[in-house]
Tab-separated table of N, CA and C in Angstrom:
chain	number	residue	atom	x	y	z
S	1	UNK	N	8.670	-41.183	135.513
S	1	UNK	CA	9.388	-41.548	136.751
S	1	UNK	C	9.259	-43.061	136.944
S	2	UNK	N	10.294	-43.534	137.331
S	2	UNK	CA	10.481	-45.055	137.549
S	2	UNK	C	10.571	-45.216	139.160
S	3	UNK	N	9.683	-46.183	139.626
S	3	UNK	CA	9.359	-46.392	140.950
S	3	UNK	C	9.601	-47.919	141.149
S	4	UNK	N	10.547	-48.357	142.014
S	4	UNK	CA	10.733	-49.774	142.465
S	4	UNK	C	9.940	-49.906	143.628
S	5	UNK	N	9.121	-51.021	143.672
S	5	UNK	CA	8.148	-51.371	144.750
S	5	UNK	C	8.623	-52.618	145.246
S	6	UNK	N	8.917	-52.737	146.640
S	6	UNK	CA	9.210	-53.902	147.352
S	6	UNK	C	8.453	-54.091	148.578
S	7	UNK	N	8.407	-55.268	149.089
S	7	UNK	CA	7.754	-55.516	150.472
S	7	UNK	C	8.247	-56.743	151.013
S	8	UNK	N	7.993	-56.887	152.190
S	8	UNK	CA	8.196	-58.062	153.118
S	8	UNK	C	9.634	-58.700	152.708
S	9	UNK	N	10.705	-57.914	153.028
S	9	UNK	CA	12.065	-58.356	152.833
S	9	UNK	C	12.445	-59.205	153.888
S	10	UNK	N	11.893	-59.013	155.194
S	10	UNK	CA	12.180	-59.842	156.302
S	10	UNK	C	13.587	-59.995	156.635
S	11	UNK	N	14.433	-59.090	156.500
S	11	UNK	CA	15.861	-59.269	156.701
S	11	UNK	C	16.749	-59.582	155.592
S	12	UNK	N	16.242	-59.729	154.426
S	12	UNK	CA	16.920	-60.115	153.255
S	12	UNK	C	17.551	-58.897	152.709
S	13	UNK	N	18.744	-58.439	153.284
S	13	UNK	CA	19.422	-57.194	152.782
S	13	UNK	C	19.943	-57.461	151.413
S	14	UNK	N	20.429	-58.746	151.308
S	14	UNK	CA	21.110	-59.198	149.958
S	14	UNK	C	20.210	-59.021	148.754
S	15	UNK	N	18.862	-59.290	148.979
S	15	UNK	CA	17.890	-59.273	147.858
S	15	UNK	C	17.629	-57.825	147.710
S	16	UNK	N	17.304	-57.098	148.819
S	16	UNK	CA	16.993	-55.458	148.569
S	16	UNK	C	18.090	-54.914	147.814
S	17	UNK	N	19.410	-55.156	148.260
S	17	UNK	CA	20.406	-54.468	147.690
S	17	UNK	C	20.608	-54.871	146.039
S	18	UNK	N	20.328	-56.087	145.904
S	18	UNK	CA	20.444	-56.521	144.365
S	18	UNK	C	19.357	-55.771	143.582
S	19	UNK	N	18.317	-55.634	144.053
S	19	UNK	CA	17.073	-55.042	143.264
S	19	UNK	C	17.496	-53.467	143.136
S	20	UNK	N	17.996	-52.869	144.206
S	20	UNK	CA	18.242	-51.342	144.106
S	20	UNK	C	19.531	-51.167	143.161
S	21	UNK	N	20.569	-52.057	143.162
S	21	UNK	CA	21.650	-52.206	142.250
S	21	UNK	C	21.189	-52.309	140.860
S	22	UNK	N	20.275	-53.138	140.685
S	22	UNK	CA	19.847	-53.426	139.270
S	22	UNK	C	19.124	-52.294	138.557
S	23	UNK	N	18.325	-51.386	139.616
S	23	UNK	CA	17.666	-50.313	139.201
S	23	UNK	C	18.060	-49.027	139.812
S	24	UNK	N	19.514	-48.742	139.679
S	24	UNK	CA	20.066	-47.507	140.150
S	24	UNK	C	19.419	-46.306	139.553
S	25	UNK	N	18.846	-46.348	138.286
S	25	UNK	CA	18.326	-45.358	137.687
S	25	UNK	C	16.990	-44.929	138.053
S	26	UNK	N	16.448	-45.746	139.059
S	26	UNK	CA	15.042	-45.606	139.465
S	26	UNK	C	15.007	-44.066	140.272
S	27	UNK	N	13.778	-43.489	140.191
S	27	UNK	CA	13.719	-42.156	140.958
S	27	UNK	C	13.294	-42.266	142.451
S	28	UNK	N	12.573	-43.551	142.803
S	28	UNK	CA	12.131	-43.739	143.926
S	28	UNK	C	12.039	-45.141	144.390
S	29	UNK	N	12.252	-45.653	145.502
S	29	UNK	CA	11.990	-46.956	146.114
S	29	UNK	C	10.889	-46.987	147.080
S	30	UNK	N	9.953	-47.691	146.838
S	30	UNK	CA	8.816	-47.649	147.944
S	30	UNK	C	8.865	-49.048	148.619
S	31	UNK	N	9.042	-49.106	150.049
S	31	UNK	CA	9.123	-50.335	150.813
S	31	UNK	C	7.842	-50.382	151.453
S	32	UNK	N	7.016	-51.475	151.153
S	32	UNK	CA	5.693	-51.715	151.798
S	32	UNK	C	5.678	-52.436	153.147
S	33	UNK	N	6.702	-52.240	153.853
S	33	UNK	CA	6.654	-52.949	155.179
S	33	UNK	C	7.343	-54.188	155.392
S	34	UNK	N	7.588	-54.693	156.696
S	34	UNK	CA	8.302	-55.931	157.052
S	34	UNK	C	9.795	-55.656	156.565
S	35	UNK	N	10.377	-54.674	156.932
S	35	UNK	CA	11.856	-54.395	156.364
S	35	UNK	C	12.873	-54.632	157.422
S	36	UNK	N	12.631	-54.735	158.671
S	36	UNK	CA	13.706	-54.964	159.691
S	36	UNK	C	14.783	-53.881	159.535
S	37	UNK	N	16.033	-54.321	159.520
S	37	UNK	CA	17.086	-53.358	159.532
S	37	UNK	C	17.621	-52.967	158.131
S	38	UNK	N	17.175	-53.750	157.122
S	38	UNK	CA	17.810	-53.680	155.850
S	38	UNK	C	17.588	-52.219	155.256
S	39	UNK	N	16.636	-51.616	155.564
S	39	UNK	CA	16.250	-50.093	155.017
S	39	UNK	C	17.472	-49.265	155.395
S	40	UNK	N	17.895	-49.197	156.701
S	40	UNK	CA	18.880	-48.438	157.248
S	40	UNK	C	20.232	-48.688	156.420
S	41	UNK	N	20.469	-49.924	156.077
S	41	UNK	CA	21.612	-50.154	155.296
S	41	UNK	C	21.623	-49.803	153.733
S	42	UNK	N	20.382	-49.777	153.128
S	42	UNK	CA	20.096	-49.391	151.857
S	42	UNK	C	20.432	-47.922	151.813
S	43	UNK	N	19.887	-47.099	152.959
S	43	UNK	CA	19.986	-45.659	153.006
S	43	UNK	C	21.554	-45.226	153.110
S	44	UNK	N	22.343	-46.086	153.624
S	44	UNK	CA	23.762	-45.746	153.786
S	44	UNK	C	24.527	-46.059	152.581
S	45	UNK	N	24.114	-47.168	151.869
S	45	UNK	CA	24.722	-47.745	150.691
S	45	UNK	C	24.455	-46.969	149.354
S	46	UNK	N	23.186	-46.393	149.462
S	46	UNK	CA	22.719	-45.664	148.209
S	46	UNK	C	22.117	-44.304	148.851
S	47	UNK	N	23.020	-43.445	149.315
S	47	UNK	CA	22.352	-42.175	149.989
S	47	UNK	C	21.685	-41.218	148.991
S	48	UNK	N	21.752	-41.233	147.781
S	48	UNK	CA	21.070	-40.328	146.883
S	48	UNK	C	19.730	-40.987	146.382
S	49	UNK	N	19.405	-42.236	146.885
S	49	UNK	CA	18.154	-42.802	146.357
S	49	UNK	C	17.096	-42.372	147.269
S	50	UNK	N	15.869	-41.876	146.773
S	50	UNK	CA	14.817	-41.680	147.397
S	50	UNK	C	14.169	-42.618	147.931
S	51	UNK	N	13.703	-42.938	149.097
S	51	UNK	CA	13.088	-44.077	149.743
S	51	UNK	C	11.840	-43.701	150.567
S	52	UNK	N	10.691	-44.245	150.204
S	52	UNK	CA	9.468	-44.008	151.068
S	52	UNK	C	9.247	-45.412	151.573
S	53	UNK	N	9.032	-45.475	152.913
S	53	UNK	CA	8.659	-46.818	153.715
S	53	UNK	C	7.720	-46.676	154.645
S	54	UNK	N	6.848	-47.767	154.716
S	54	UNK	CA	5.840	-47.739	155.671
S	54	UNK	C	6.024	-48.965	156.611
S	55	UNK	N	5.509	-48.944	157.817
S	55	UNK	CA	5.582	-49.869	158.842
S	55	UNK	C	4.815	-51.082	158.568
S	56	UNK	N	5.261	-52.170	158.599
S	56	UNK	CA	4.620	-53.524	158.584
S	56	UNK	C	4.304	-54.200	159.928
S	57	UNK	N	3.624	-55.154	159.944
S	57	UNK	CA	3.220	-55.781	161.318
S	57	UNK	C	4.408	-56.444	161.947
S	58	UNK	N	5.570	-56.674	161.350
S	58	UNK	CA	6.793	-57.241	161.833
S	58	UNK	C	7.825	-56.062	162.067
S	59	UNK	N	7.570	-54.898	162.041
S	59	UNK	CA	8.384	-53.779	162.058
S	59	UNK	C	8.120	-53.158	163.533
S	60	UNK	N	8.965	-53.417	164.484
S	60	UNK	CA	8.671	-53.132	165.813
S	60	UNK	C	9.550	-52.011	166.212
S	61	UNK	N	9.221	-51.132	167.113
S	61	UNK	CA	9.923	-50.114	167.567
S	61	UNK	C	10.389	-49.180	166.423
S	62	UNK	N	9.658	-48.713	165.530
S	62	UNK	CA	9.895	-47.942	164.457
S	62	UNK	C	8.858	-46.716	164.424
S	63	UNK	N	9.399	-45.490	163.886
S	63	UNK	CA	8.770	-44.465	163.705
S	63	UNK	C	8.086	-44.341	162.253
S	64	UNK	N	8.129	-45.240	161.404
S	64	UNK	CA	7.610	-45.279	160.253
S	64	UNK	C	6.081	-45.092	160.072
S	65	UNK	N	5.541	-44.414	159.265
S	65	UNK	CA	4.206	-44.247	159.122
S	65	UNK	C	3.450	-45.544	158.794
S	66	UNK	N	2.154	-45.787	159.051
S	66	UNK	CA	1.383	-46.855	158.634
S	66	UNK	C	0.860	-46.671	157.135
S	67	UNK	N	0.582	-45.610	156.784
S	67	UNK	CA	0.186	-45.128	155.470
S	67	UNK	C	1.090	-43.911	154.968
S	68	UNK	N	1.295	-43.951	153.688
S	68	UNK	CA	2.051	-42.621	153.194
S	68	UNK	C	1.384	-42.513	151.758
S	69	UNK	N	1.106	-41.131	151.649
S	69	UNK	CA	0.435	-40.575	150.482
S	69	UNK	C	1.309	-39.876	149.799
S	70	UNK	N	1.560	-40.017	148.189
S	70	UNK	CA	2.319	-39.194	147.603
S	70	UNK	C	1.807	-39.174	146.239
S	71	UNK	N	2.274	-38.002	145.388
S	71	UNK	CA	1.791	-37.908	144.027
S	71	UNK	C	2.932	-38.028	143.154
S	72	UNK	N	2.717	-38.635	142.031
S	72	UNK	CA	3.811	-38.679	140.882
S	72	UNK	C	3.148	-38.413	139.590
S	73	UNK	N	3.584	-37.351	139.017
S	73	UNK	CA	2.985	-36.869	137.691
S	73	UNK	C	1.566	-36.839	137.715
S	74	UNK	N	1.053	-36.328	138.627
S	74	UNK	CA	-0.414	-36.184	138.842
S	74	UNK	C	-1.236	-37.397	139.228
S	75	UNK	N	-0.535	-38.441	139.490
S	75	UNK	CA	-1.063	-39.671	140.086
S	75	UNK	C	-0.824	-39.936	141.518
S	76	UNK	N	-2.120	-40.142	142.241
S	76	UNK	CA	-2.059	-40.054	143.601
S	76	UNK	C	-1.818	-41.460	144.171
S	77	UNK	N	-0.721	-41.801	144.944
S	77	UNK	CA	-0.313	-43.071	145.407
S	77	UNK	C	-0.698	-43.177	146.877
S	78	UNK	N	-1.032	-44.430	147.224
S	78	UNK	CA	-1.257	-44.739	148.711
S	78	UNK	C	-0.387	-45.899	148.886
S	79	UNK	N	0.530	-45.830	149.939
S	79	UNK	CA	1.408	-46.960	150.130
S	79	UNK	C	1.233	-47.445	151.726
S	80	UNK	N	1.118	-48.556	151.916
S	80	UNK	CA	0.711	-49.316	153.132
S	80	UNK	C	1.156	-50.822	153.286
S	81	UNK	N	1.371	-51.333	154.365
S	81	UNK	CA	1.644	-52.684	154.384
S	81	UNK	C	0.398	-53.551	154.136
S	82	UNK	N	-0.757	-53.193	154.609
S	82	UNK	CA	-1.945	-53.830	154.381
S	82	UNK	C	-2.635	-54.608	155.534
S	83	UNK	N	-1.821	-54.821	156.549
S	83	UNK	CA	-2.308	-55.655	157.719
S	83	UNK	C	-3.421	-54.886	158.266
S	84	UNK	N	-3.390	-53.643	158.496
S	84	UNK	CA	-4.421	-52.957	159.206
S	84	UNK	C	-5.786	-52.858	158.330
S	85	UNK	N	-5.742	-53.367	157.097
S	85	UNK	CA	-6.866	-53.325	156.237
S	85	UNK	C	-7.058	-54.740	155.918
S	86	UNK	N	-6.667	-55.800	156.542
S	86	UNK	CA	-7.100	-57.215	156.360
S	86	UNK	C	-7.057	-57.745	155.036
S	87	UNK	N	-5.874	-57.310	154.251
S	87	UNK	CA	-5.731	-57.772	153.011
S	87	UNK	C	-5.691	-59.223	152.574
S	88	UNK	N	-5.338	-59.935	153.687
S	88	UNK	CA	-5.295	-61.410	153.481
S	88	UNK	C	-6.719	-61.997	153.245
S	89	UNK	N	-7.710	-61.092	153.581
S	89	UNK	CA	-9.087	-61.537	153.465
S	89	UNK	C	-9.823	-61.050	152.276
S	90	UNK	N	-9.084	-60.069	151.449
S	90	UNK	CA	-9.656	-59.453	150.452
S	90	UNK	C	-9.298	-57.914	150.372
S	91	UNK	N	-9.815	-57.159	149.313
S	91	UNK	CA	-9.574	-55.714	149.270
S	91	UNK	C	-10.322	-54.833	149.661
S	92	UNK	N	-11.529	-55.273	150.278
S	92	UNK	CA	-12.707	-54.322	150.469
S	92	UNK	C	-12.163	-53.316	151.436
S	93	UNK	N	-11.534	-53.485	152.548
S	93	UNK	CA	-11.065	-52.506	153.445
S	93	UNK	C	-10.116	-51.475	152.804
S	94	UNK	N	-9.099	-52.018	152.142
S	94	UNK	CA	-8.181	-51.092	151.645
S	94	UNK	C	-8.773	-50.317	150.433
S	95	UNK	N	-9.621	-51.016	149.832
S	95	UNK	CA	-10.362	-50.140	148.792
S	95	UNK	C	-11.065	-48.855	149.285
S	96	UNK	N	-11.776	-49.163	150.537
S	96	UNK	CA	-12.551	-48.001	151.089
S	96	UNK	C	-11.483	-46.858	151.576
S	97	UNK	N	-10.458	-47.463	152.167
S	97	UNK	CA	-9.320	-46.371	152.351
S	97	UNK	C	-8.723	-45.651	151.351
S	98	UNK	N	-8.403	-46.382	150.243
S	98	UNK	CA	-8.087	-45.577	148.959
S	98	UNK	C	-8.998	-44.625	148.414
S	99	UNK	N	-10.307	-45.183	148.616
S	99	UNK	CA	-11.381	-44.006	148.053
S	99	UNK	C	-11.300	-42.803	148.833
S	100	UNK	N	-11.322	-42.875	150.306
S	100	UNK	CA	-11.376	-41.921	151.187
S	100	UNK	C	-10.366	-40.884	150.980
S	101	UNK	N	-9.017	-41.522	150.584
S	101	UNK	CA	-7.929	-40.590	150.224
S	101	UNK	C	-7.806	-40.156	148.880
S	102	UNK	N	-8.517	-40.619	148.008
S	102	UNK	CA	-8.533	-40.147	146.560
S	102	UNK	C	-7.284	-40.804	146.006
S	103	UNK	N	-6.825	-41.982	146.376
S	103	UNK	CA	-5.673	-42.685	145.815
S	103	UNK	C	-6.207	-43.463	144.533
S	104	UNK	N	-5.395	-43.303	143.493
S	104	UNK	CA	-5.507	-43.944	142.296
S	104	UNK	C	-4.730	-45.354	142.138
S	105	UNK	N	-3.728	-45.263	142.969
S	105	UNK	CA	-2.684	-46.559	142.929
S	105	UNK	C	-2.538	-46.887	144.479
S	106	UNK	N	-2.544	-48.111	144.753
S	106	UNK	CA	-2.414	-48.458	146.232
S	106	UNK	C	-1.242	-49.634	146.142
S	107	UNK	N	-0.198	-49.292	146.929
S	107	UNK	CA	0.935	-50.136	146.914
S	107	UNK	C	0.890	-50.857	148.266
S	108	UNK	N	0.934	-52.237	148.359
S	108	UNK	CA	0.761	-52.763	149.750
S	108	UNK	C	1.558	-54.258	149.656
S	109	UNK	N	1.669	-54.937	150.725
S	109	UNK	CA	2.302	-56.099	150.886
S	109	UNK	C	1.517	-57.033	151.793
S	110	UNK	N	2.130	-57.611	152.759
S	110	UNK	CA	1.584	-58.490	153.801
S	110	UNK	C	1.233	-59.901	153.354
S	111	UNK	N	0.646	-60.051	152.280
S	111	UNK	CA	0.237	-61.363	151.830
S	111	UNK	C	1.316	-62.363	151.372
S	112	UNK	N	2.475	-61.632	150.831
S	112	UNK	CA	3.502	-62.288	150.170
S	112	UNK	C	3.229	-62.819	148.760
S	113	UNK	N	1.968	-62.444	148.293
S	113	UNK	CA	1.501	-62.924	146.961
S	113	UNK	C	1.429	-61.590	146.085
S	114	UNK	N	2.195	-61.808	145.053
S	114	UNK	CA	2.263	-60.660	143.964
S	114	UNK	C	0.852	-60.483	143.312
S	115	UNK	N	0.420	-59.287	143.213
S	115	UNK	CA	-0.756	-59.101	142.445
S	115	UNK	C	-0.844	-57.595	141.954
S	116	UNK	N	-1.378	-57.479	140.551
S	116	UNK	CA	-1.622	-56.258	140.020
S	116	UNK	C	-3.037	-56.163	139.300
S	117	UNK	N	-3.852	-55.584	140.022
S	117	UNK	CA	-5.252	-55.679	139.457
S	117	UNK	C	-5.816	-54.193	139.619
S	118	UNK	N	-6.767	-53.879	138.654
S	118	UNK	CA	-7.577	-52.689	138.705
S	118	UNK	C	-9.001	-52.888	139.045
S	119	UNK	N	-9.476	-52.322	140.232
S	119	UNK	CA	-10.809	-52.396	140.609
S	119	UNK	C	-11.460	-50.967	140.705
S	120	UNK	N	-12.632	-50.828	140.100
S	120	UNK	CA	-13.274	-49.587	140.353
S	120	UNK	C	-12.368	-48.260	140.073
S	121	UNK	N	-11.601	-48.470	138.997
S	121	UNK	CA	-10.560	-47.350	138.654
S	121	UNK	C	-9.463	-47.279	139.564
S	122	UNK	N	-9.174	-48.084	140.504
S	122	UNK	CA	-8.009	-48.051	141.489
S	122	UNK	C	-7.236	-49.188	141.044
S	123	UNK	N	-5.945	-48.947	140.998
S	123	UNK	CA	-4.907	-50.025	140.735
S	123	UNK	C	-4.328	-50.604	142.179
S	124	UNK	N	-4.598	-51.745	142.424
S	124	UNK	CA	-4.003	-52.461	143.550
S	124	UNK	C	-2.790	-53.219	143.138
S	125	UNK	N	-1.599	-52.866	143.768
S	125	UNK	CA	-0.268	-53.342	143.429
S	125	UNK	C	0.534	-53.886	144.639
S	126	UNK	N	0.610	-55.269	144.534
S	126	UNK	CA	1.420	-55.988	145.731
S	126	UNK	C	2.539	-56.694	145.011
S	127	UNK	N	3.841	-56.072	145.319
S	127	UNK	CA	4.965	-56.725	144.624
S	127	UNK	C	5.360	-58.182	145.153
S	128	UNK	N	4.526	-58.709	146.151
S	128	UNK	CA	4.873	-60.055	146.651
S	128	UNK	C	5.963	-59.908	147.814
S	129	UNK	N	6.746	-60.863	148.030
S	129	UNK	CA	7.727	-60.743	149.158
S	129	UNK	C	9.135	-60.858	148.453
S	130	UNK	N	9.881	-59.856	148.702
S	130	UNK	CA	11.285	-59.936	148.287
S	130	UNK	C	12.146	-60.827	149.130
S	131	UNK	N	11.794	-61.049	150.325
S	131	UNK	CA	12.531	-61.868	151.215
S	131	UNK	C	12.351	-63.397	150.914
S	132	UNK	N	10.900	-63.638	150.641
S	132	UNK	CA	10.627	-65.303	150.451
S	132	UNK	C	10.469	-65.704	149.085
S	133	UNK	N	9.796	-64.761	148.108
S	133	UNK	CA	9.585	-65.279	146.938
S	133	UNK	C	10.373	-64.541	145.825
S	134	UNK	N	11.157	-63.612	146.201
S	134	UNK	CA	12.148	-62.807	145.529
S	134	UNK	C	11.540	-62.058	144.487
S	135	UNK	N	10.152	-61.670	144.674
S	135	UNK	CA	9.532	-60.890	143.692
S	135	UNK	C	9.505	-59.376	144.203
S	136	UNK	N	9.392	-58.497	142.979
S	136	UNK	CA	9.389	-57.067	143.271
S	136	UNK	C	8.640	-56.385	142.106
S	137	UNK	N	8.209	-55.289	142.220
S	137	UNK	CA	7.614	-54.442	141.194
S	137	UNK	C	8.307	-53.278	140.695
S	138	UNK	N	8.167	-53.006	139.347
S	138	UNK	CA	8.597	-51.684	138.620
S	138	UNK	C	7.413	-50.962	138.091
S	139	UNK	N	7.242	-49.777	138.638
S	139	UNK	CA	6.093	-48.810	137.983
S	139	UNK	C	6.692	-47.761	137.335
S	140	UNK	N	6.203	-47.505	136.154
S	140	UNK	CA	6.633	-46.198	135.515
S	140	UNK	C	5.460	-45.266	135.344
S	141	UNK	N	5.624	-44.105	135.738
S	141	UNK	CA	4.470	-43.225	135.434
S	141	UNK	C	4.951	-42.024	134.418
S	142	UNK	N	4.167	-42.057	133.214
S	142	UNK	CA	4.622	-41.178	132.120
S	142	UNK	C	3.352	-40.477	131.875
S	143	UNK	N	3.284	-39.285	131.865
S	143	UNK	CA	2.278	-38.404	131.248
S	143	UNK	C	0.941	-38.796	132.093
S	144	UNK	N	1.004	-39.125	133.417
S	144	UNK	CA	-0.129	-39.575	134.108
S	144	UNK	C	-0.653	-40.925	133.937
S	145	UNK	N	0.076	-41.718	133.087
S	145	UNK	CA	-0.311	-43.143	132.668
S	145	UNK	C	0.633	-43.973	133.625
S	146	UNK	N	-0.008	-45.052	134.153
S	146	UNK	CA	0.849	-45.922	135.109
S	146	UNK	C	0.980	-47.186	134.222
S	147	UNK	N	2.306	-47.634	134.165
S	147	UNK	CA	2.687	-48.774	133.574
S	147	UNK	C	3.390	-49.663	134.626
S	148	UNK	N	2.962	-50.974	134.851
S	148	UNK	CA	3.429	-51.671	136.010
S	148	UNK	C	3.826	-53.045	135.488
S	149	UNK	N	4.879	-53.544	136.308
S	149	UNK	CA	5.336	-55.033	136.013
S	149	UNK	C	5.805	-55.517	137.202
S	150	UNK	N	5.640	-56.752	137.602
S	150	UNK	CA	5.967	-57.571	138.747
S	150	UNK	C	7.013	-58.618	138.128
S	151	UNK	N	8.192	-58.708	138.717
S	151	UNK	CA	9.184	-59.546	138.245
S	151	UNK	C	9.898	-60.246	139.362
S	152	UNK	N	10.794	-61.101	139.092
S	152	UNK	CA	11.439	-61.920	140.129
S	152	UNK	C	12.930	-62.021	139.945
S	153	UNK	N	13.690	-62.034	141.117
S	153	UNK	CA	15.118	-61.925	140.973
S	153	UNK	C	15.575	-63.377	140.352
S	154	UNK	N	15.037	-64.314	140.380
S	154	UNK	CA	15.519	-65.582	139.831
S	154	UNK	C	15.464	-65.720	138.330
């Protein structure tokens, strides 16, 4: 299963559309917050694309969840923006939350800094900011194995 992971688009519909267009064969798009209005446009332009989105600190007046849990090929994912877990100051709080929820992969944003690291058996994956740094992530889950890559539109 192919998952596109984006975060912090901050109104850059052009970049989000470009990534989704490039990866139309993806099974899922996960947006880790700060999406403003561009998510609604993507849902309209790509109605068959499955999208999971969480609320970021700049997403006002929205009913999106703060945390979303889902399982792909036996791998438990946790998606969140990260601001409620103080990710700008480290991974301690988000790691505790992941452990409590049994998450094996944590997808988050907020820092605008791309990162892919495994700590204590949990993968922490931040695609960076699609709006500012034009970075995003691609994750493939095959037979319970997680293959990840952070790339850039440039």
